[in-house]
CSV table of C-alpha atoms in Angstrom, one decimal:
chain,number,residue,atom,x,y,z
A,1,MET,CA,0.0,0.0,0.1
A,2,SER,CA,2.8,2.4,0.5
A,3,ASP,CA,3.0,3.0,-3.2
A,4,VAL,CA,-0.6,4.1,-3.3
A,5,GLU,CA,0.1,6.4,-0.4
A,6,ASP,CA,3.1,7.8,-1.9
A,7,VAL,CA,1.2,8.7,-5.1
A,8,VAL,CA,-1.7,10.3,-3.1
A,9,THR,CA,0.9,12.3,-0.9
A,10,LEU,CA,2.6,13.5,-4.1
A,11,LEU,CA,-0.9,14.3,-5.7
A,12,GLU,CA,-1.9,16.3,-2.6
A,13,SER,CA,1.1,18.6,-3.0
A,14,ARG,CA,0.5,19.0,-6.7
A,15,VAL,CA,-3.2,19.8,-6.1
A,16,LYS,CA,-2.2,22.2,-3.4
A,17,ALA,CA,0.1,24.0,-6.0
A,18,LEU,CA,-2.7,24.3,-8.3
A,19,GLU,CA,-5.0,25.7,-5.6
A,20,ASP,CA,-2.3,28.1,-4.6
A,21,GLN,CA,-1.8,29.3,-8.2
A,22,LEU,CA,-5.4,30.1,-8.7
A,23,ALA,CA,-5.6,31.8,-5.1
A,24,LEU,CA,-2.8,34.1,-6.3
A,25,TYR,CA,-4.7,34.9,-9.6
A,26,ARG,CA,-7.6,35.9,-7.4
A,27,ILE,CA,-5.5,38.2,-5.3
A,28,VAL,CA,-3.9,39.9,-8.3
A,29,GLY,CA,-7.5,40.1,-9.8
A,30,THR,CA,-9.1,41.6,-6.8
A,31,TYR,CA,-6.9,44.8,-6.4
A,32,GLY,CA,-8.6,46.5,-9.4
A,33,PRO,CA,-12.3,46.0,-8.4
A,34,ALA,CA,-11.4,47.0,-4.9
A,35,MET,CA,-10.0,50.3,-6.1
A,36,ASP,CA,-12.6,50.9,-8.8
A,37,THR,CA,-15.4,50.7,-5.9
A,38,GLY,CA,-13.5,52.4,-3.2
A,39,SER,CA,-13.7,49.2,-1.1
A,40,ALA,CA,-10.9,50.1,1.3
A,41,GLU,CA,-11.3,46.8,3.6
A,42,ALA,CA,-11.2,44.5,0.6
A,43,ALA,CA,-8.2,46.2,-1.0
A,44,GLY,CA,-6.2,46.4,2.5
A,45,SER,CA,-7.0,42.7,3.3
A,46,LEU,CA,-4.9,41.6,0.4
A,47,TRP,CA,-1.8,42.9,2.1
A,48,ALA,CA,0.2,41.4,4.9
A,49,GLU,CA,0.5,43.6,8.1
A,50,ASP,CA,4.1,44.5,7.0
A,51,GLY,CA,3.4,44.3,3.4
A,52,VAL,CA,4.4,47.1,1.2
A,53,TYR,CA,3.2,48.7,-2.0
A,54,GLU,CA,5.7,50.7,-4.1
A,55,PHE,CA,3.9,52.6,-6.7
A,56,ASP,CA,6.3,54.8,-8.9
A,57,THR,CA,7.7,57.2,-6.2
A,58,MET,CA,4.9,56.6,-3.7
A,59,ARG,CA,4.7,54.0,-1.0
A,60,ALA,CA,1.9,52.4,1.0
A,61,THR,CA,2.3,49.9,4.0
A,62,GLY,CA,0.1,47.3,5.4
A,63,PRO,CA,-3.7,47.0,5.1
A,64,ALA,CA,-4.3,50.4,6.6
A,65,GLY,CA,-2.0,52.0,3.9
A,66,ILE,CA,-3.7,50.3,1.1
A,67,ALA,CA,-7.1,51.0,2.4
A,68,ALA,CA,-6.3,54.8,2.5
A,69,MET,CA,-5.4,54.7,-1.2
A,70,ALA,CA,-8.7,53.0,-1.9
A,71,LYS,CA,-10.5,55.7,0.1
A,72,SER,CA,-8.4,58.5,-1.3
A,73,ASP,CA,-9.9,61.6,-3.1
A,74,ALA,CA,-7.8,60.8,-6.2
A,75,MET,CA,-9.3,57.2,-6.3
A,76,ARG,CA,-12.6,58.5,-5.8
A,77,ALA,CA,-12.4,61.0,-8.6
A,78,GLN,CA,-11.4,58.2,-10.9
A,79,PHE,CA,-14.1,55.7,-10.1
A,80,GLU,CA,-16.8,58.6,-10.1
A,81,GLN,CA,-15.6,59.5,-13.7
A,82,GLY,CA,-15.5,55.8,-14.5
A,83,SER,CA,-12.4,53.7,-13.9
A,84,ALA,CA,-11.2,50.1,-14.7
A,85,HIS,CA,-8.0,48.9,-13.2
A,86,VAL,CA,-7.5,45.8,-15.1
A,87,ALA,CA,-4.8,43.2,-14.5
A,88,SER,CA,-3.4,40.9,-17.1
A,89,MET,CA,-3.1,37.1,-16.2
A,90,PRO,CA,0.0,37.1,-14.3
A,91,LEU,CA,3.1,34.8,-14.4
A,92,VAL,CA,3.1,33.1,-11.0
A,93,ARG,CA,6.0,31.2,-9.3
A,94,ILE,CA,5.4,29.4,-5.9
A,95,THR,CA,8.3,28.5,-3.7
A,96,GLY,CA,7.1,26.8,-0.6
A,97,ASP,CA,5.4,29.5,1.6
A,98,LYS,CA,6.6,32.3,-0.6
A,99,ALA,CA,5.3,33.2,-4.1
A,100,GLN,CA,5.8,35.9,-6.8
A,101,ALA,CA,3.6,37.0,-9.7
A,102,THR,CA,4.4,39.5,-12.7
A,103,GLY,CA,2.0,41.1,-15.1
A,104,TYR,CA,0.7,44.1,-16.6
A,105,THR,CA,-2.0,46.6,-15.3
A,106,ARG,CA,-4.1,49.0,-17.3
A,107,VAL,CA,-6.3,51.9,-16.1
A,108,TYR,CA,-9.0,52.8,-18.6
A,109,LEU,CA,-10.8,56.1,-17.6
A,110,HIS,CA,-14.2,57.1,-19.1
A,111,SER,CA,-14.4,60.3,-21.0
A,112,PRO,CA,-17.1,62.1,-22.8
A,113,GLU,CA,-15.5,60.8,-26.1
A,114,GLY,CA,-15.1,57.2,-24.9
A,115,TYR,CA,-12.2,55.6,-22.9
A,116,ASP,CA,-8.7,56.6,-22.5
A,117,VAL,CA,-5.9,54.2,-21.5
A,118,TRP,CA,-4.7,56.4,-19.0
A,119,ARG,CA,-1.9,54.3,-17.5
A,120,VAL,CA,-0.2,51.0,-18.5
A,121,ALA,CA,2.3,49.6,-15.9
A,122,ALA,CA,4.2,46.5,-14.9
A,123,SER,CA,3.8,44.8,-11.5
A,124,HIS,CA,5.9,42.5,-9.6
A,125,TRP,CA,3.9,41.0,-6.6
A,126,GLU,CA,5.5,39.0,-3.7
A,127,PHE,CA,3.4,36.9,-1.5
A,128,VAL,CA,3.8,35.1,1.8
A,129,ARG,CA,1.6,32.2,3.0
A,130,THR,CA,0.0,33.1,6.4
A,131,THR,CA,-2.3,31.1,8.6
A,132,GLU,CA,-5.0,32.9,6.9
A,133,GLY,CA,-4.0,32.3,3.3
A,134,TRP,CA,-1.7,34.2,0.9
A,135,ARG,CA,-1.1,37.8,1.6
A,136,VAL,CA,1.0,40.4,-0.6
A,137,SER,CA,4.4,41.2,1.2
A,138,ARG,CA,5.5,43.5,-1.5
A,139,ARG,CA,4.1,44.9,-4.8
A,140,THR,CA,6.2,47.0,-7.0
A,141,ASN,CA,4.4,48.9,-9.9
A,142,ARG,CA,6.1,51.1,-12.4
A,143,VAL,CA,4.6,52.9,-15.3
A,144,ILE,CA,5.6,51.8,-18.8
A,145,ASP,CA,6.9,54.9,-20.6
A,146,GLY,CA,10.2,53.6,-22.1
A,147,SER,CA,12.2,54.1,-18.8
A,148,PRO,CA,14.1,50.8,-17.6
A,149,GLU,CA,12.4,50.4,-14.4
A,150,ALA,CA,9.2,48.7,-15.8
A,151,ARG,CA,11.4,46.5,-18.0
A,152,GLU,CA,13.2,45.3,-15.0
A,153,ILE,CA,10.0,44.4,-13.3
A,154,LEU,CA,8.7,42.4,-16.4
A,155,ARG,CA,12.2,40.5,-16.7
A,156,ARG,CA,11.5,39.1,-13.0
A,157,GLY,CA,8.5,37.2,-14.5
A,158,LEU,CA,10.5,35.4,-17.3
A,159,GLY,CA,12.3,32.1,-16.7
A,160,SER,CA,12.6,28.6,-17.9
A,161,VAL,CA,9.3,27.2,-19.2
A,162,GLY,CA,10.5,23.6,-19.1
A,163,SER,CA,9.8,23.1,-15.4
B,1,MET,CA,-7.2,1.9,4.5
B,2,SER,CA,-10.0,4.1,5.3
B,3,ASP,CA,-7.5,6.9,5.8
B,4,VAL,CA,-6.2,6.8,2.2
B,5,GLU,CA,-9.8,6.5,0.9
B,6,ASP,CA,-10.6,9.5,2.7
B,7,VAL,CA,-7.7,11.6,1.5
B,8,VAL,CA,-8.5,10.3,-2.2
B,9,THR,CA,-12.2,11.4,-1.7
B,10,LEU,CA,-11.1,14.7,-0.6
B,11,LEU,CA,-8.7,15.1,-3.3
B,12,GLU,CA,-11.3,14.3,-5.9
B,13,SER,CA,-13.4,17.1,-4.7
B,14,ARG,CA,-10.5,19.5,-4.7
B,15,VAL,CA,-9.5,18.6,-8.3
B,16,LYS,CA,-13.3,18.9,-9.3
B,17,ALA,CA,-13.2,22.3,-7.9
B,18,LEU,CA,-10.0,23.3,-10.0
B,19,GLU,CA,-11.8,21.8,-13.2
B,20,ASP,CA,-14.8,23.8,-12.4
B,21,GLN,CA,-12.9,26.9,-12.1
B,22,LEU,CA,-11.0,26.5,-15.4
B,23,ALA,CA,-14.4,25.5,-17.1
B,24,LEU,CA,-15.9,28.8,-15.9
B,25,TYR,CA,-12.8,30.8,-17.1
B,26,ARG,CA,-13.6,29.1,-20.5
B,27,ILE,CA,-17.2,30.1,-20.6
B,28,VAL,CA,-16.2,33.7,-19.8
B,29,GLY,CA,-13.6,33.6,-22.5
B,30,THR,CA,-15.6,32.2,-25.1
B,31,TYR,CA,-18.4,34.9,-25.3
B,32,GLY,CA,-16.0,37.5,-27.0
B,33,PRO,CA,-14.7,35.2,-29.8
B,34,ALA,CA,-18.2,34.0,-30.4
B,35,MET,CA,-19.7,37.6,-30.8
B,36,ASP,CA,-16.5,38.8,-32.8
B,37,THR,CA,-17.1,36.0,-35.4
B,38,GLY,CA,-20.9,36.0,-35.3
B,39,SER,CA,-20.9,32.4,-34.1
B,40,ALA,CA,-24.6,32.3,-33.0
B,41,GLU,CA,-24.6,28.7,-31.9
B,42,ALA,CA,-21.4,28.8,-29.9
B,43,ALA,CA,-22.6,31.9,-28.1
B,44,GLY,CA,-26.1,30.7,-27.4
B,45,SER,CA,-24.9,27.3,-26.0
B,46,LEU,CA,-23.1,29.1,-23.2
B,47,TRP,CA,-26.5,30.0,-21.6
B,48,ALA,CA,-29.0,27.8,-20.0
B,49,GLU,CA,-32.4,27.4,-21.6
B,50,ASP,CA,-33.8,29.9,-19.2
B,51,GLY,CA,-30.7,31.9,-18.7
B,52,VAL,CA,-30.8,35.7,-18.9
B,53,TYR,CA,-28.3,38.3,-20.3
B,54,GLU,CA,-29.0,41.8,-18.9
B,55,PHE,CA,-27.1,44.4,-20.8
B,56,ASP,CA,-27.4,48.0,-19.7
B,57,THR,CA,-31.2,48.4,-20.4
B,58,MET,CA,-31.5,45.4,-23.0
B,59,ARG,CA,-32.2,41.9,-22.1
B,60,ALA,CA,-32.0,38.4,-23.9
B,61,THR,CA,-33.0,35.1,-22.8
B,62,GLY,CA,-31.8,31.7,-23.5
B,63,PRO,CA,-29.6,30.2,-26.2
B,64,ALA,CA,-31.9,31.6,-28.9
B,65,GLY,CA,-31.8,35.2,-27.5
B,66,ILE,CA,-28.0,35.1,-27.1
B,67,ALA,CA,-27.7,33.6,-30.6
B,68,ALA,CA,-29.9,36.5,-32.1
B,69,MET,CA,-27.4,39.0,-30.7
B,70,ALA,CA,-24.4,37.4,-32.4
B,71,LYS,CA,-26.3,37.3,-35.6
B,72,SER,CA,-27.6,40.9,-35.3
B,73,ASP,CA,-26.7,43.7,-37.7
B,74,ALA,CA,-25.2,45.8,-35.0
B,75,MET,CA,-22.8,42.9,-34.2
B,76,ARG,CA,-22.0,42.3,-37.8
B,77,ALA,CA,-21.3,45.8,-38.3
B,78,GLN,CA,-18.7,45.8,-35.5
B,79,PHE,CA,-16.8,42.6,-36.5
B,80,GLU,CA,-16.7,43.8,-40.2
B,81,GLN,CA,-15.2,47.0,-38.9
B,82,GLY,CA,-12.9,44.8,-36.6
B,83,SER,CA,-13.9,44.1,-33.1
B,84,ALA,CA,-12.5,42.5,-30.0
B,85,HIS,CA,-14.6,41.7,-27.0
B,86,VAL,CA,-12.0,41.0,-24.4
B,87,ALA,CA,-12.8,39.7,-21.0
B,88,SER,CA,-10.5,40.0,-18.1
B,89,MET,CA,-9.5,37.1,-15.9
B,90,PRO,CA,-12.6,36.7,-13.8
B,91,LEU,CA,-13.0,36.3,-9.9
B,92,VAL,CA,-14.9,33.0,-9.6
B,93,ARG,CA,-16.7,31.5,-6.7
B,94,ILE,CA,-18.2,28.0,-6.7
B,95,THR,CA,-20.7,26.9,-4.2
B,96,GLY,CA,-21.8,23.4,-5.0
B,97,ASP,CA,-23.9,23.4,-8.3
B,98,LYS,CA,-23.9,27.2,-8.6
B,99,ALA,CA,-21.2,29.5,-9.2
B,100,GLN,CA,-20.5,33.2,-10.1
B,101,ALA,CA,-17.7,35.1,-11.8
B,102,THR,CA,-16.9,38.8,-11.9
B,103,GLY,CA,-14.8,40.8,-14.2
B,104,TYR,CA,-14.3,43.4,-16.7
B,105,THR,CA,-14.9,43.4,-20.4
B,106,ARG,CA,-13.6,45.7,-23.0
B,107,VAL,CA,-14.7,46.3,-26.7
B,108,TYR,CA,-11.8,47.5,-28.9
B,109,LEU,CA,-12.9,48.7,-32.5
B,110,HIS,CA,-10.7,49.1,-35.4
B,111,SER,CA,-10.7,52.6,-37.0
B,112,PRO,CA,-8.6,54.3,-39.7
B,113,GLU,CA,-6.4,55.6,-37.1
B,114,GLY,CA,-5.8,52.6,-34.9
B,115,TYR,CA,-8.1,51.3,-32.2
B,116,ASP,CA,-10.8,52.8,-30.0
B,117,VAL,CA,-11.6,51.5,-26.6
B,118,TRP,CA,-15.2,51.6,-27.4
B,119,ARG,CA,-16.8,50.2,-24.3
B,120,VAL,CA,-15.5,49.2,-20.9
B,121,ALA,CA,-17.9,47.3,-18.6
B,122,ALA,CA,-18.3,45.3,-15.6
B,123,SER,CA,-19.8,41.9,-15.8
B,124,HIS,CA,-21.3,39.6,-13.2
B,125,TRP,CA,-22.0,35.9,-14.3
B,126,GLU,CA,-24.1,33.4,-12.5
B,127,PHE,CA,-23.8,29.8,-13.6
B,128,VAL,CA,-25.7,26.5,-12.9
B,129,ARG,CA,-24.2,23.1,-13.3
B,130,THR,CA,-26.4,21.0,-15.8
B,131,THR,CA,-25.9,17.5,-16.9
B,132,GLU,CA,-24.2,18.8,-19.9
B,133,GLY,CA,-21.7,21.1,-17.9
B,134,TRP,CA,-21.8,24.6,-16.7
B,135,ARG,CA,-24.3,27.0,-18.2
B,136,VAL,CA,-24.9,30.8,-17.6
B,137,SER,CA,-28.2,31.4,-15.6
B,138,ARG,CA,-27.7,35.0,-15.6
B,139,ARG,CA,-25.2,37.6,-16.8
B,140,THR,CA,-25.5,41.4,-15.8
B,141,ASN,CA,-23.3,43.8,-17.8
B,142,ARG,CA,-23.0,47.5,-17.1
B,143,VAL,CA,-21.0,50.1,-18.7
B,144,ILE,CA,-18.3,51.7,-16.4
B,145,ASP,CA,-19.1,55.5,-16.9
B,146,GLY,CA,-19.1,56.6,-13.2
B,147,SER,CA,-22.7,55.5,-12.5
B,148,PRO,CA,-23.1,53.3,-9.3
B,149,GLU,CA,-24.4,50.4,-11.3
B,150,ALA,CA,-21.1,49.1,-12.6
B,151,ARG,CA,-19.6,49.4,-9.1
B,152,GLU,CA,-22.4,47.6,-7.6
B,153,ILE,CA,-21.4,44.7,-10.0
B,154,LEU,CA,-17.7,44.9,-9.2
B,155,ARG,CA,-18.4,44.6,-5.4
B,156,ARG,CA,-20.1,41.3,-5.8
B,157,GLY,CA,-16.8,39.8,-6.9
B,158,LEU,CA,-15.0,41.0,-3.6
B,159,GLY,CA,-14.7,39.0,-0.6
B,160,SER,CA,-12.4,37.3,1.9
B,161,VAL,CA,-9.2,35.9,0.3
B,162,GLY,CA,-8.4,33.9,3.2
B,163,SER,CA,-10.6,30.9,2.3
C,1,MET,CA,-7.8,-1.9,-3.4
C,2,SER,CA,-7.8,-1.9,-7.1
C,3,ASP,CA,-10.7,0.6,-6.7
C,4,VAL,CA,-8.7,3.2,-4.9
C,5,GLU,CA,-5.8,2.6,-7.3
C,6,ASP,CA,-8.0,3.2,-10.2
C,7,VAL,CA,-9.4,6.4,-8.8
C,8,VAL,CA,-5.8,7.6,-8.0
C,9,THR,CA,-4.7,6.8,-11.6
C,10,LEU,CA,-7.6,8.8,-13.0
C,11,LEU,CA,-6.8,11.6,-10.5
C,12,GLU,CA,-3.2,11.7,-11.7
C,13,SER,CA,-4.3,12.2,-15.4
C,14,ARG,CA,-7.0,15.0,-14.2
C,15,VAL,CA,-4.2,16.9,-12.1
C,16,LYS,CA,-1.7,16.5,-15.1
C,17,ALA,CA,-4.4,18.1,-17.4
C,18,LEU,CA,-4.9,21.0,-15.0
C,19,GLU,CA,-1.0,21.5,-14.7
C,20,ASP,CA,-0.8,21.3,-18.4
C,21,GLN,CA,-3.4,24.1,-18.8
C,22,LEU,CA,-1.6,26.4,-16.4
C,23,ALA,CA,1.6,25.7,-18.0
C,24,LEU,CA,0.2,26.7,-21.5
C,25,TYR,CA,-1.3,30.0,-19.8
C,26,ARG,CA,2.3,30.6,-18.7
C,27,ILE,CA,3.7,30.2,-22.3
C,28,VAL,CA,1.0,32.4,-23.7
C,29,GLY,CA,1.7,35.1,-21.0
C,30,THR,CA,5.4,35.0,-21.4
C,31,TYR,CA,5.7,36.1,-25.0
C,32,GLY,CA,4.8,39.7,-24.1
C,33,PRO,CA,7.1,40.3,-21.4
C,34,ALA,CA,9.8,38.7,-23.3
C,35,MET,CA,9.2,41.2,-26.4
C,36,ASP,CA,8.8,44.3,-24.0
C,37,THR,CA,12.2,43.7,-22.5
C,38,GLY,CA,14.1,42.4,-25.4
C,39,SER,CA,14.7,39.0,-23.8
C,40,ALA,CA,15.6,37.1,-26.8
C,41,GLU,CA,16.6,33.8,-25.2
C,42,ALA,CA,13.3,33.9,-23.1
C,43,ALA,CA,11.3,34.5,-26.2
C,44,GLY,CA,13.0,32.0,-28.2
C,45,SER,CA,13.0,29.2,-25.7
C,46,LEU,CA,9.1,29.1,-25.9
C,47,TRP,CA,9.2,27.6,-29.3
C,48,ALA,CA,10.1,24.2,-30.6
C,49,GLU,CA,13.2,23.8,-32.8
C,50,ASP,CA,11.0,23.6,-35.9
C,51,GLY,CA,8.3,25.7,-34.3
C,52,VAL,CA,6.8,28.5,-36.5
C,53,TYR,CA,5.5,32.1,-35.9
C,54,GLU,CA,3.3,33.4,-38.7
C,55,PHE,CA,2.6,37.0,-38.1
C,56,ASP,CA,0.5,38.6,-40.8
C,57,THR,CA,2.7,38.2,-43.8
C,58,MET,CA,5.9,37.7,-41.9
C,59,ARG,CA,7.3,34.4,-40.6
C,60,ALA,CA,9.8,33.4,-38.1
C,61,THR,CA,11.1,29.8,-37.4
C,62,GLY,CA,12.5,28.2,-34.3
C,63,PRO,CA,14.1,29.8,-31.1
C,64,ALA,CA,16.6,31.6,-33.2
C,65,GLY,CA,13.9,33.2,-35.4
C,66,ILE,CA,11.9,34.3,-32.5
C,67,ALA,CA,15.0,35.6,-30.7
C,68,ALA,CA,15.9,37.6,-33.7
C,69,MET,CA,12.4,39.4,-33.4
C,70,ALA,CA,13.0,40.2,-29.8
C,71,LYS,CA,16.4,41.6,-30.5
C,72,SER,CA,15.2,43.5,-33.6
C,73,ASP,CA,15.4,47.3,-34.1
C,74,ALA,CA,11.7,47.5,-34.5
C,75,MET,CA,11.0,45.8,-31.1
C,76,ARG,CA,13.7,48.0,-29.4
C,77,ALA,CA,12.1,51.0,-30.8
C,78,GLN,CA,8.8,49.9,-29.3
C,79,PHE,CA,10.0,49.1,-25.9
C,80,GLU,CA,12.2,52.2,-25.7
C,81,GLN,CA,9.0,54.2,-26.3
C,82,GLY,CA,7.2,52.1,-23.8
C,83,SER,CA,5.4,49.0,-25.0
C,84,ALA,CA,2.9,46.3,-23.5
C,85,HIS,CA,2.2,43.4,-25.5
C,86,VAL,CA,-0.7,41.9,-23.4
C,87,ALA,CA,-2.5,38.4,-24.2
C,88,SER,CA,-5.9,37.6,-22.9
C,89,MET,CA,-6.6,34.7,-20.9
C,90,PRO,CA,-6.7,32.0,-23.7
C,91,LEU,CA,-9.1,29.3,-24.6
C,92,VAL,CA,-7.0,26.1,-24.2
C,93,ARG,CA,-7.5,22.5,-25.5
C,94,ILE,CA,-5.2,19.6,-24.7
C,95,THR,CA,-5.1,16.5,-26.8
C,96,GLY,CA,-2.6,14.1,-25.4
C,97,ASP,CA,0.9,15.3,-26.3
C,98,LYS,CA,-0.7,18.3,-28.4
C,99,ALA,CA,-2.5,21.3,-27.3
C,100,GLN,CA,-3.8,24.6,-28.7
C,101,ALA,CA,-4.8,28.0,-27.4
C,102,THR,CA,-6.7,30.8,-28.9
C,103,GLY,CA,-6.9,34.4,-27.7
C,104,TYR,CA,-6.5,38.1,-28.3
C,105,THR,CA,-3.4,40.2,-27.9
C,106,ARG,CA,-3.0,43.9,-27.7
C,107,VAL,CA,-0.1,46.1,-28.1
C,108,TYR,CA,-0.2,49.4,-26.1
C,109,LEU,CA,2.3,52.1,-26.9
C,110,HIS,CA,3.2,55.1,-24.7
C,111,SER,CA,2.9,58.5,-26.3
C,112,PRO,CA,3.3,62.0,-25.0
C,113,GLU,CA,-0.5,62.2,-24.7
C,114,GLY,CA,-1.0,58.7,-22.8
C,115,TYR,CA,-1.2,55.4,-24.5
C,116,ASP,CA,-2.5,54.2,-28.0
C,117,VAL,CA,-3.9,50.9,-28.6
C,118,TRP,CA,-1.6,50.3,-31.5
C,119,ARG,CA,-2.5,46.7,-32.5
C,120,VAL,CA,-5.2,44.3,-31.6
C,121,ALA,CA,-4.8,40.9,-32.9
C,122,ALA,CA,-6.2,37.3,-32.8
C,123,SER,CA,-3.7,34.3,-32.0
C,124,HIS,CA,-3.9,30.7,-32.4
C,125,TRP,CA,-1.2,28.7,-30.8
C,126,GLU,CA,-0.4,25.0,-31.3
C,127,PHE,CA,1.9,23.3,-28.8
C,128,VAL,CA,3.8,20.0,-28.8
C,129,ARG,CA,4.9,18.2,-25.4
C,130,THR,CA,8.5,17.6,-25.5
C,131,THR,CA,10.7,16.0,-22.9
C,132,GLU,CA,11.7,19.5,-21.7
C,133,GLY,CA,8.0,20.7,-21.5
C,134,TRP,CA,5.5,22.4,-23.9
C,135,ARG,CA,6.8,24.2,-26.6
C,136,VAL,CA,5.1,26.2,-29.5
C,137,SER,CA,4.9,24.4,-32.6
C,138,ARG,CA,3.0,27.1,-34.5
C,139,ARG,CA,1.5,30.4,-33.6
C,140,THR,CA,-0.6,32.3,-36.0
C,141,ASN,CA,-1.4,36.0,-35.4
C,142,ARG,CA,-3.5,38.0,-37.5
C,143,VAL,CA,-4.4,41.8,-37.0
C,144,ILE,CA,-8.2,42.5,-36.3
C,145,ASP,CA,-9.1,45.0,-38.9
C,146,GLY,CA,-12.4,43.7,-40.2
C,147,SER,CA,-10.7,41.2,-42.7
C,148,PRO,CA,-11.8,37.4,-42.3
C,149,GLU,CA,-8.4,36.1,-41.4
C,150,ALA,CA,-8.7,37.1,-37.8
C,151,ARG,CA,-12.1,35.8,-37.5
C,152,GLU,CA,-11.0,32.5,-38.8
C,153,ILE,CA,-8.4,32.2,-36.0
C,154,LEU,CA,-10.9,33.1,-33.3
C,155,ARG,CA,-13.3,30.5,-34.5
C,156,ARG,CA,-10.8,27.7,-33.9
C,157,GLY,CA,-10.9,28.6,-30.1
C,158,LEU,CA,-14.7,27.9,-30.0
C,159,GLY,CA,-16.4,24.6,-29.4
C,160,SER,CA,-18.6,22.6,-27.1
C,161,VAL,CA,-18.4,24.0,-23.5
C,162,GLY,CA,-20.1,20.9,-22.1
C,163,SER,CA,-17.3,18.6,-22.0
């Protein structure tokens, strides 16, 4: 029976890895709807207590810092105009109780003439597994405007596809 | 042996949940290509017989109603101009034989100058598991233009990330 | 015990199919960051030795051909201006050691006024499983401008959602 038990143990870890990846997709995909609705608690709950969000030259820390962004006048002005913070399907890597994801974000803003693509950026997310699930330990977001910082972020998502 | 059997039974349900989530991704991702090609049958087959699509102030019902949208003159005019109905990676929740997904949709239209982002909207999908697989029981789509209806839809996708 | 063993064997194949699908998501999602950073090796490594990329009227072959695209002056000019090649979540089908994916791609380019949606296209990917993992055997990409070629690609992604 040890053979079957070994296979089952291995299967459990493979299923766990798949569940982890979809859970990380969910975190990346939750940020936008939280910001576009001013949902401060939902946005903040994505981050670990000491988690950081580095956004161009700005920086927010922990659930309270992220919640403050979601409640800010700037964010309210955007979503009352009509905003969509849309994340691409990210490239995810999981290493035990840590993980990272890399992807694009776009902010579409409504205007009388239609929609403007107001911002396109690269994001690198780092996650830590807590007793309550995955939380963001660090997110770095840089606008894509030709400067090397955004390319440096995108490069972190690349790697061997053979594994 | 009951221990291994218990683990296997639990694994089966976890694998089923993962398969369900990817199947729902597929349904959400199929709508756009079906509309952009006028594929009436493919579009209609996503919906349950009594499934509803509420689209701003319009409403279509069942496979026949959705198929009629795909075959409409308005849709044909869009795809002959060059249209891309692109859905974001949705936030999915599964509860037994029901499920929901929340996400953004964008319609890009070709023009002599390039592409316009013609429409950005929020969508909430409800699904029911049938003997033939998941089908849409209700989809609600509201344009993102600053009005509260779209934000109400996006909020439905938010929730605890701890589970 | 044969019952449990049968269930476990079936579970293994189901888990493998899920892992395959996420691996294919990763390949589709890696192309853009590789191009937007001029990462020739990462881009090339996605393709099989005899894999082809048909791009409107152009054609590249194998890792060396794709790498040359990533290193081209045209691609460099784009990413130094600020470019984002973003793929939609694709529709994936796996058939043994072959697979295909269908989806949209968009190229956003930075400009002094914001961002232009420079190109929207339809992509059909074919993959082959190698001893080193999945590789692209053929990718066909056609601009969405109202001509029938892009619609023909999108139609390949459609199919029964019941299975």
